[in-house]
Tab-separated table of N, CA, C and O in Angstrom:
chain	number	residue	atom	x	y	z
W	30	GLU	N	232.274	110.411	141.250
W	30	GLU	CA	232.037	109.179	141.650
W	30	GLU	C	232.338	108.229	140.713
W	30	GLU	O	232.266	108.446	139.276
W	31	GLY	N	233.192	107.100	141.166
W	31	GLY	CA	233.775	105.849	140.447
W	31	GLY	C	232.996	105.755	139.024
W	31	GLY	O	233.762	105.239	138.168
W	32	PHE	N	231.671	104.888	139.496
W	32	PHE	CA	230.929	104.319	138.501
W	32	PHE	C	230.686	105.299	137.187
W	32	PHE	O	230.885	104.893	136.086
W	33	MET	N	230.548	106.409	137.493
W	33	MET	CA	230.228	107.575	136.349
W	33	MET	C	231.510	107.778	135.511
W	33	MET	O	231.443	107.867	134.164
W	34	GLN	N	232.743	108.056	136.384
W	34	GLN	CA	233.768	108.400	135.858
W	34	GLN	C	234.057	106.862	134.867
W	34	GLN	O	234.686	107.234	133.797
W	35	THR	N	233.563	105.725	135.355
W	35	THR	CA	233.971	104.621	134.437
W	35	THR	C	233.121	104.627	133.055
W	35	THR	O	233.677	104.408	132.008
W	36	MET	N	232.179	105.329	133.092
W	36	MET	CA	231.083	105.101	132.304
W	36	MET	C	231.538	106.210	131.217
W	36	MET	O	231.491	105.908	129.806
W	37	LEU	N	232.242	107.427	131.599
W	37	LEU	CA	232.265	107.958	131.064
W	37	LEU	C	233.616	107.775	130.043
W	37	LEU	O	233.990	107.623	128.983
W	38	ASP	N	234.599	106.897	130.737
W	38	ASP	CA	235.817	106.464	129.944
W	38	ASP	C	235.047	105.244	128.793
W	38	ASP	O	235.717	105.683	127.766
W	39	ILE	N	234.290	104.330	129.120
W	39	ILE	CA	233.681	103.772	128.249
W	39	ILE	C	233.398	104.231	127.209
W	39	ILE	O	233.493	103.958	125.795
W	40	HIS	N	232.384	105.275	127.578
W	40	HIS	CA	231.675	106.065	126.650
W	40	HIS	C	232.396	106.858	125.642
W	40	HIS	O	232.640	106.670	124.200
W	41	THR	N	233.715	107.455	125.848
W	41	THR	CA	235.018	108.148	125.124
W	41	THR	C	235.332	106.799	124.357
W	41	THR	O	235.691	106.963	123.367
W	42	GLU	N	235.858	105.551	124.840
W	42	GLU	CA	236.349	104.572	124.062
W	42	GLU	C	235.264	104.317	123.179
W	42	GLU	O	235.529	103.920	121.934
W	43	ALA	N	234.037	103.997	123.322
W	43	ALA	CA	233.288	103.411	122.646
W	43	ALA	C	233.016	104.452	121.439
W	43	ALA	O	232.947	104.283	120.051
W	44	LYS	N	232.746	105.668	121.575
W	44	LYS	CA	232.461	106.676	120.623
W	44	LYS	C	233.950	107.199	119.608
W	44	LYS	O	233.492	107.059	118.455
W	45	GLN	N	235.018	106.902	120.189
W	45	GLN	CA	236.304	106.642	119.520
W	45	GLN	C	236.408	105.538	118.484
W	45	GLN	O	236.420	105.798	117.342
W	46	ALA	N	235.892	104.826	119.104
W	46	ALA	CA	235.668	103.433	118.053
W	46	ALA	C	235.115	103.406	117.025
W	46	ALA	O	234.767	103.048	115.780
W	47	ALA	N	233.327	104.127	117.225
W	47	ALA	CA	232.571	104.334	116.252
W	47	ALA	C	233.043	105.368	115.210
W	47	ALA	O	232.695	104.825	113.864
W	48	LYS	N	233.806	106.464	115.499
W	48	LYS	CA	234.259	107.358	114.401
W	48	LYS	C	235.340	106.496	113.818
W	48	LYS	O	235.642	106.786	112.902
W	49	ASN	N	236.328	105.845	114.529
W	49	ASN	CA	236.976	105.254	113.892
W	49	ASN	C	236.717	104.056	112.702
W	49	ASN	O	237.052	103.756	111.588
W	50	ALA	N	235.705	103.697	113.335
W	50	ALA	CA	234.948	102.517	112.133
W	50	ALA	C	234.393	103.177	110.789
W	50	ALA	O	234.524	102.843	109.733
W	51	VAL	N	233.937	104.559	111.678
W	51	VAL	CA	233.146	105.133	110.378
W	51	VAL	C	234.033	105.646	109.296
W	51	VAL	O	233.945	105.352	108.058
W	52	GLY	N	235.377	106.271	109.822
W	52	GLY	CA	236.054	106.632	108.842
W	52	GLY	C	237.064	105.640	107.776
W	52	GLY	O	237.042	105.598	106.982
W	53	LYS	N	237.013	104.169	108.869
W	53	LYS	CA	237.785	103.286	107.792
W	53	LYS	C	236.639	102.513	106.910
W	53	LYS	O	237.138	102.493	105.863
W	54	PHE	N	235.562	102.708	107.473
W	54	PHE	CA	234.579	102.267	106.483
W	54	PHE	C	234.259	103.172	105.318
W	54	PHE	O	234.311	102.869	104.098
W	55	LEU	N	234.653	104.504	105.542
W	55	LEU	CA	234.549	105.229	104.034
W	55	LEU	C	235.650	105.169	103.418
W	55	LEU	O	235.523	105.241	102.361
W	56	ALA	N	236.742	105.182	103.859
W	56	ALA	CA	237.978	104.983	103.081
W	56	ALA	C	237.825	103.721	102.279
W	56	ALA	O	238.354	103.601	100.882
W	57	ASP	N	237.142	102.396	103.009
W	57	ASP	CA	237.384	101.736	101.791
W	57	ASP	C	236.177	101.266	101.243
W	57	ASP	O	236.794	101.168	99.904
W	58	TRP	N	235.202	101.946	101.394
W	58	TRP	CA	234.093	102.387	100.238
W	58	TRP	C	234.888	103.263	99.482
W	58	TRP	O	234.290	102.806	97.960
W	59	ARG	N	235.477	104.399	99.554
W	59	ARG	CA	236.295	105.211	98.537
W	59	ARG	C	236.894	104.264	97.467
W	59	ARG	O	236.942	104.390	96.498
W	60	GLU	N	237.522	103.643	98.172
W	60	GLU	CA	238.799	102.825	97.467
W	60	GLU	C	238.181	101.709	96.457
W	60	GLU	O	238.512	101.540	95.199
W	61	LYS	N	237.171	101.107	96.814
W	61	LYS	CA	236.437	99.957	95.755
W	61	LYS	C	235.437	100.782	95.122
W	61	LYS	O	235.600	100.095	94.089
W	62	THR	N	234.850	101.847	95.175
W	62	THR	CA	233.936	102.430	94.341
W	62	THR	C	234.421	103.492	93.650
W	62	THR	O	233.722	104.127	92.779
W	63	GLY	N	235.640	104.095	94.310
W	63	GLY	CA	236.032	105.185	93.720
W	63	GLY	C	235.004	106.858	93.980
W	63	GLY	O	235.180	107.953	93.859
W	64	GLY	N	234.076	106.602	94.923
W	64	GLY	CA	233.513	107.440	95.828
W	64	GLY	C	232.189	108.115	95.227
W	64	GLY	O	232.074	107.550	93.783
W	65	ASN	N	231.791	108.972	95.603
W	65	ASN	CA	230.633	109.869	94.722
W	65	ASN	C	230.600	111.134	95.135
W	65	ASN	O	231.518	111.424	95.924
W	66	GLU	N	229.934	112.098	94.385
W	66	GLU	CA	229.781	113.491	94.842
W	66	GLU	C	229.753	113.900	96.574
W	66	GLU	O	229.870	114.693	97.144
W	67	TYR	N	228.808	112.973	96.902
W	67	TYR	CA	228.353	113.231	98.514
W	67	TYR	C	229.564	112.789	99.349
W	67	TYR	O	229.815	112.699	100.725
W	68	GLY	N	230.417	111.721	98.933
W	68	GLY	CA	231.267	111.215	99.677
W	68	GLY	C	231.155	110.128	100.825
W	68	GLY	O	231.386	109.813	101.237
W	69	GLU	N	229.794	109.156	100.370
W	69	GLU	CA	229.130	108.184	101.255
W	69	GLU	C	228.382	107.586	100.566
W	69	GLU	O	227.538	108.106	99.204
W	70	PRO	N	227.905	106.328	100.949
W	70	PRO	CA	226.975	105.970	100.010
W	70	PRO	C	225.782	106.243	100.233
W	70	PRO	O	225.055	107.040	100.912
W	71	MET	N	224.822	106.053	99.017
W	71	MET	CA	223.665	107.004	98.984
W	71	MET	C	222.347	106.447	99.767
W	71	MET	O	221.451	107.025	99.406
W	72	TYR	N	222.484	105.213	100.441
W	72	TYR	CA	221.227	104.960	101.055
W	72	TYR	C	221.110	105.461	102.466
W	72	TYR	O	222.003	105.353	103.141
W	73	CYS	N	219.981	106.295	102.753
W	73	CYS	CA	219.797	106.942	103.653
W	73	CYS	C	219.251	106.142	104.940
W	73	CYS	O	218.504	105.468	104.563
W	74	GLY	N	219.448	106.540	106.109
W	74	GLY	CA	219.007	105.631	107.277
W	74	GLY	C	219.222	106.368	108.307
W	74	GLY	O	220.344	106.968	108.441
W	75	PHE	N	219.210	105.374	109.485
W	75	PHE	CA	219.100	106.140	110.907
W	75	PHE	C	219.995	104.707	111.466
W	75	PHE	O	219.301	103.686	111.391
W	76	ALA	N	220.786	104.779	112.744
W	76	ALA	CA	221.119	103.894	113.372
W	76	ALA	C	221.414	104.291	114.642
W	76	ALA	O	221.561	105.608	115.037
W	77	TRP	N	221.004	103.117	115.898
W	77	TRP	CA	221.385	103.546	117.375
W	77	TRP	C	221.784	102.433	117.952
W	77	TRP	O	221.854	101.597	117.213
W	78	VAL	N	221.958	102.647	119.055
W	78	VAL	CA	222.484	101.832	119.886
W	78	VAL	C	221.323	101.090	121.310
W	78	VAL	O	220.971	102.679	121.920
W	79	ASP	N	221.036	100.399	121.453
W	79	ASP	CA	219.844	99.970	122.441
W	79	ASP	C	220.702	99.354	123.457
W	79	ASP	O	221.652	98.134	122.888
W	80	VAL	N	220.546	99.788	124.823
W	80	VAL	CA	220.987	98.839	125.823
W	80	VAL	C	219.891	98.270	126.522
W	80	VAL	O	219.167	99.008	127.302
W	81	ASN	N	219.893	96.925	126.942
W	81	ASN	CA	218.676	96.353	127.729
W	81	ASN	C	219.352	96.421	129.120
W	81	ASN	O	220.130	96.461	129.488
W	82	VAL	N	218.688	97.247	130.334
W	82	VAL	CA	218.678	97.605	131.454
W	82	VAL	C	217.676	96.704	132.449
W	82	VAL	O	216.970	96.519	131.660
W	83	GLY	N	217.860	96.287	133.544
W	83	GLY	CA	217.034	95.536	134.477
W	83	GLY	C	215.742	96.975	134.689
W	83	GLY	O	214.511	96.350	134.712
W	84	ARG	N	216.147	97.837	134.771
W	84	ARG	CA	215.288	99.291	135.313
W	84	ARG	C	215.736	100.511	134.834
W	84	ARG	O	217.004	101.073	134.571
W	85	THR	N	215.016	101.439	134.275
W	85	THR	CA	215.579	102.477	133.856
W	85	THR	C	215.939	103.512	134.696
W	85	THR	O	216.342	104.629	134.456
W	86	ASN	N	215.335	103.250	135.790
W	86	ASN	CA	216.142	104.139	136.841
W	86	ASN	C	217.096	103.686	137.808
W	86	ASN	O	217.551	103.680	139.112
W	87	SER	N	217.892	102.321	137.050
W	87	SER	CA	219.133	101.737	137.883
W	87	SER	C	220.362	102.654	137.734
W	87	SER	O	220.222	103.289	137.229
W	88	LYS	N	221.112	102.030	138.438
W	88	LYS	CA	222.609	102.884	138.445
W	88	LYS	C	222.870	102.649	137.140
W	88	LYS	O	223.738	103.559	136.480
W	89	GLU	N	222.930	101.301	136.493
W	89	GLU	CA	223.606	100.981	134.870
W	89	GLU	C	222.812	102.503	134.206
W	89	GLU	O	223.396	103.140	133.194
W	90	ALA	N	221.433	102.254	134.313
W	90	ALA	CA	220.644	103.244	133.330
W	90	ALA	C	221.328	104.471	133.743
W	90	ALA	O	221.495	105.493	132.495
W	91	LYS	N	221.616	105.080	134.994
W	91	LYS	CA	221.326	106.470	135.203
W	91	LYS	C	223.121	106.683	134.817
W	91	LYS	O	223.258	107.850	134.183
W	92	ALA	N	223.904	105.640	134.326
W	92	ALA	CA	225.173	106.190	134.030
W	92	ALA	C	225.178	105.919	132.648
W	92	ALA	O	225.693	106.935	132.278
W	93	LEU	N	224.280	105.257	131.813
W	93	LEU	CA	224.360	105.257	130.414
W	93	LEU	C	223.393	106.965	130.410
W	93	LEU	O	224.085	107.378	129.398
W	94	ALA	N	222.648	107.205	131.208
W	94	ALA	CA	221.876	108.707	130.845
W	94	ALA	C	223.168	109.639	131.010
W	94	ALA	O	223.049	110.797	130.306
W	95	SER	N	223.910	109.251	131.985
W	95	SER	CA	224.984	110.327	132.071
W	95	SER	C	225.657	110.652	130.956
W	95	SER	O	226.609	111.874	130.646
W	96	VAL	N	225.931	109.499	129.821
W	96	VAL	CA	226.580	109.897	128.757
W	96	VAL	C	226.151	110.452	127.620
W	96	VAL	O	226.380	110.071	126.245
W	97	GLY	N	224.559	110.439	127.532
W	97	GLY	CA	223.726	110.770	126.787
W	97	GLY	C	222.480	109.633	126.269
W	97	GLY	O	221.738	110.048	125.125
W	98	PHE	N	222.816	108.473	126.861
W	98	PHE	CA	221.486	107.810	126.653
W	98	PHE	C	220.064	108.348	127.023
W	98	PHE	O	220.239	108.919	127.827
W	99	LYS	N	219.337	107.983	126.151
W	99	LYS	CA	217.665	108.262	126.701
W	99	LYS	C	216.627	107.328	127.033
W	99	LYS	O	217.345	106.115	126.219
W	100	LYS	N	216.059	107.291	128.064
W	100	LYS	CA	214.816	106.011	127.961
W	100	LYS	C	214.291	105.768	126.791
W	100	LYS	O	213.846	106.707	125.847
W	101	SER	N	214.259	104.706	126.098
W	101	SER	CA	213.367	104.090	124.998
W	101	SER	C	211.927	104.062	125.204
W	101	SER	O	211.614	104.091	126.170
W	102	TYR	N	211.275	104.233	124.118
W	102	TYR	CA	209.675	104.237	124.362
W	102	TYR	C	209.761	102.446	124.585
W	102	TYR	O	208.449	102.136	124.721
W	103	ARG	N	210.827	101.593	124.382
W	103	ARG	CA	210.411	100.174	124.756
W	103	ARG	C	210.569	100.200	126.342
W	103	ARG	O	211.826	100.834	126.760
W	104	PRO	N	209.981	99.001	127.036
W	104	PRO	CA	210.555	98.841	128.665
W	104	PRO	C	211.909	98.175	128.799
W	104	PRO	O	212.456	97.516	127.704
W	105	LYS	N	212.555	99.085	129.691
W	105	LYS	CA	213.879	98.277	130.115
W	105	LYS	C	214.762	98.865	129.051
W	105	LYS	O	215.890	97.737	128.858
W	106	MET	N	214.661	99.729	128.249
W	106	MET	CA	215.699	100.125	127.363
W	106	MET	C	216.107	101.402	127.070
W	106	MET	O	215.478	102.241	127.529
W	107	MET	N	217.282	101.813	127.256
W	107	MET	CA	218.217	102.846	126.937
W	107	MET	C	218.999	102.874	125.639
W	107	MET	O	219.134	101.998	125.122
W	108	THR	N	218.248	104.257	124.874
W	108	THR	CA	218.942	104.123	123.418
W	108	THR	C	219.651	105.388	123.402
W	108	THR	O	219.248	106.478	124.061
W	109	MET	N	220.939	105.239	122.344
W	109	MET	CA	221.409	106.615	121.870
W	109	MET	C	221.476	106.274	120.312
W	109	MET	O	222.071	105.446	119.824
W	110	TRP	N	220.804	107.715	119.854
W	110	TRP	CA	221.360	107.820	118.312
W	110	TRP	C	222.537	108.167	117.473
W	110	TRP	O	223.162	108.780	118.749
W	111	ASP	N	222.667	107.458	116.695
W	111	ASP	CA	224.114	107.923	115.812
W	111	ASP	C	225.493	108.198	116.582
W	111	ASP	O	225.514	109.494	116.739
W	112	PRO	N	225.675	107.308	117.782
W	112	PRO	CA	226.636	107.417	118.214
W	112	PRO	C	228.296	107.991	117.536
W	112	PRO	O	228.750	108.879	118.346
W	113	ALA	N	228.257	107.645	116.610
W	113	ALA	CA	229.192	108.426	115.693
W	113	ALA	C	229.581	109.708	115.345
W	113	ALA	O	230.241	110.448	114.840
W	114	GLU	N	228.195	110.067	115.444
W	114	GLU	CA	227.701	111.500	115.261
W	114	GLU	C	228.072	111.712	113.690
W	114	GLU	O	228.832	112.749	113.496
W	115	HIS	N	227.761	110.827	112.774
W	115	HIS	CA	228.258	110.882	111.442
W	115	HIS	C	227.377	112.290	110.885
W	115	HIS	O	225.957	111.879	110.952
W	116	ARG	N	227.982	112.970	110.102
W	116	ARG	CA	226.992	114.342	109.628
W	116	ARG	C	226.555	114.117	108.258
W	116	ARG	O	225.488	114.832	107.962
W	117	GLY	N	226.873	112.912	107.484
W	117	GLY	CA	226.018	112.661	106.225
W	117	GLY	C	224.633	111.824	106.748
W	117	GLY	O	224.344	111.614	107.818
W	118	GLN	N	224.162	111.337	105.799
W	118	GLN	CA	222.678	110.639	106.009
W	118	GLN	C	222.920	109.098	105.618
W	118	GLN	O	221.911	108.483	105.720
W	119	SER	N	224.224	108.693	105.141
W	119	SER	CA	224.515	107.107	105.029
W	119	SER	C	224.032	106.331	105.896
W	119	SER	O	224.529	106.242	107.147
W	120	MET	N	223.117	105.468	105.935
W	120	MET	CA	222.963	104.287	106.949
W	120	MET	C	223.776	103.550	107.214
W	120	MET	O	224.273	102.974	108.393
W	121	ASP	N	224.522	103.132	106.019
W	121	ASP	CA	226.028	102.248	106.012
W	121	ASP	C	227.027	103.001	107.110
W	121	ASP	O	227.398	101.781	108.072
W	122	CYS	N	227.157	104.402	107.060
W	122	CYS	CA	227.818	104.723	108.132
W	122	CYS	C	227.325	104.762	109.468
W	122	CYS	O	228.421	104.298	110.468
W	123	LYS	N	226.370	105.208	109.482
W	123	LYS	CA	225.566	105.138	110.688
W	123	LYS	C	225.579	103.597	111.623
W	123	LYS	O	225.733	103.793	112.803
W	124	GLU	N	225.630	102.753	110.927
W	124	GLU	CA	225.337	101.216	111.319
W	124	GLU	C	226.613	100.937	111.626
W	124	GLU	O	226.808	100.436	112.823
W	125	VAL	N	227.863	101.092	110.638
W	125	VAL	CA	229.086	100.840	111.188
W	125	VAL	C	229.828	101.460	112.659
W	125	VAL	O	230.040	100.987	113.414
W	126	GLY	N	228.863	102.624	112.833
W	126	GLY	CA	229.230	103.405	113.960
W	126	GLY	C	228.732	103.149	115.340
W	126	GLY	O	229.332	102.573	116.223
W	127	ALA	N	227.483	102.648	114.815
W	127	ALA	CA	226.549	102.197	115.987
W	127	ALA	C	227.203	100.860	116.357
W	127	ALA	O	226.745	100.358	117.744
W	128	GLN	N	227.420	100.012	115.453
W	128	GLN	CA	228.108	98.682	115.542
W	128	GLN	C	229.285	98.491	116.630
W	128	GLN	O	229.049	97.677	117.620
W	129	ALA	N	230.165	99.596	116.062
W	129	ALA	CA	231.399	99.435	116.897
W	129	ALA	C	230.797	100.085	118.256
W	129	ALA	O	231.628	99.703	119.269
W	130	TYR	N	230.131	101.068	118.243
W	130	TYR	CA	229.914	101.402	119.939
W	130	TYR	C	229.430	100.459	120.874
W	130	TYR	O	229.865	100.156	121.879
W	131	ALA	N	228.458	99.609	120.088
W	131	ALA	CA	227.744	98.520	120.884
W	131	ALA	C	228.713	97.466	121.426
W	131	ALA	O	228.435	97.091	122.271
W	132	GLU	N	229.744	97.294	120.313
W	132	GLU	CA	230.458	95.843	120.602
W	132	GLU	C	231.529	96.718	121.885
W	132	GLU	O	232.050	95.923	122.491
W	133	VAL	N	232.075	97.953	121.946
W	133	VAL	CA	232.669	98.139	123.227
W	133	VAL	C	232.142	98.473	124.314
W	133	VAL	O	232.266	97.879	125.799
W	134	LEU	N	230.727	98.437	124.464
W	134	LEU	CA	229.488	98.410	125.280
W	134	LEU	C	229.431	97.082	126.140
W	134	LEU	O	229.532	96.825	127.288
W	135	ARG	N	229.358	95.902	124.957
W	135	ARG	CA	229.325	94.913	125.173
W	135	ARG	C	230.493	94.239	125.859
W	135	ARG	O	230.680	93.137	126.839
W	136	LYS	N	231.788	94.566	125.656
W	136	LYS	CA	232.893	94.024	125.960
W	136	LYS	C	233.162	94.382	127.736
W	136	LYS	O	233.814	93.835	128.449
W	137	HIS	N	232.242	95.730	127.961
W	137	HIS	CA	232.227	95.924	129.254
W	137	HIS	C	231.065	95.852	130.060
W	137	HIS	O	230.969	96.427	131.134
W	138	GLY	N	230.388	94.426	129.477
W	138	GLY	CA	229.218	94.215	130.190
W	138	GLY	C	228.068	94.659	129.904
W	138	GLY	O	226.851	93.731	130.617
W	139	PHE	N	227.785	95.022	129.280
W	139	PHE	CA	226.440	95.740	128.525
W	139	PHE	C	225.852	95.133	127.798
W	139	PHE	O	226.292	94.597	126.723
W	140	ASN	N	224.563	94.593	127.805
W	140	ASN	CA	223.862	94.381	127.160
W	140	ASN	C	223.445	94.785	125.806
W	140	ASN	O	221.853	95.593	125.827
W	141	ALA	N	224.255	95.542	124.803
W	141	ALA	CA	223.970	96.458	124.144
W	141	ALA	C	223.979	95.802	122.688
W	141	ALA	O	224.751	94.833	122.040
W	142	TYR	N	223.341	96.508	121.767
W	142	TYR	CA	223.321	96.264	120.236
W	142	TYR	C	222.867	97.027	119.380
W	142	TYR	O	222.352	98.227	120.027
W	143	MET	N	223.090	97.249	117.989
W	143	MET	CA	222.926	98.247	117.294
W	143	MET	C	221.326	98.012	116.452
W	143	MET	O	221.171	96.652	116.058
W	144	GLY	N	220.703	99.045	116.487
W	144	GLY	CA	219.602	98.969	115.601
W	144	GLY	C	219.628	99.740	114.567
W	144	GLY	O	220.556	100.852	114.582
W	145	SER	N	218.721	99.619	113.558
W	145	SER	CA	218.925	100.951	112.625
W	145	SER	C	217.708	100.560	111.560
W	145	SER	O	216.646	99.661	111.368
W	146	ARG	N	216.913	101.545	110.807
W	146	ARG	CA	216.203	101.581	109.700
W	146	ARG	C	216.325	102.581	108.475
W	146	ARG	O	216.973	103.501	108.735
W	147	ALA	N	215.742	102.234	107.335
W	147	ALA	CA	215.822	103.038	106.191
W	147	ALA	C	214.880	104.290	106.571
W	147	ALA	O	213.907	104.013	106.863
W	148	ASP	N	215.538	105.419	105.677
W	148	ASP	CA	214.841	106.683	105.917
W	148	ASP	C	213.775	106.775	104.829
W	148	ASP	O	214.064	106.202	103.595
């Protein structure tokens, strides 16, 4: 189906943007700080991408679900945790990745934004 394929392409682009953003962030951080034994800032937390959808059973929501989004506990919202799949616990890294992912989705017309909280 064309729409789902498009969603997969958008997801692939967004995921790559997220990974690139984390990589760039960490390279800059290491350059500025000299790094640490953990290889990332030590402020722990979580980040995710929220997308507002009209209905969680809409075509748009189903397309998002096809690439790993889940229904949020909030109405009319689909969520994906840590789209950059950052292996560490740094909230900075997770935020940078989620922000980059959300930006690609917005470029493609989704009402997407990053959310985060400290651990």
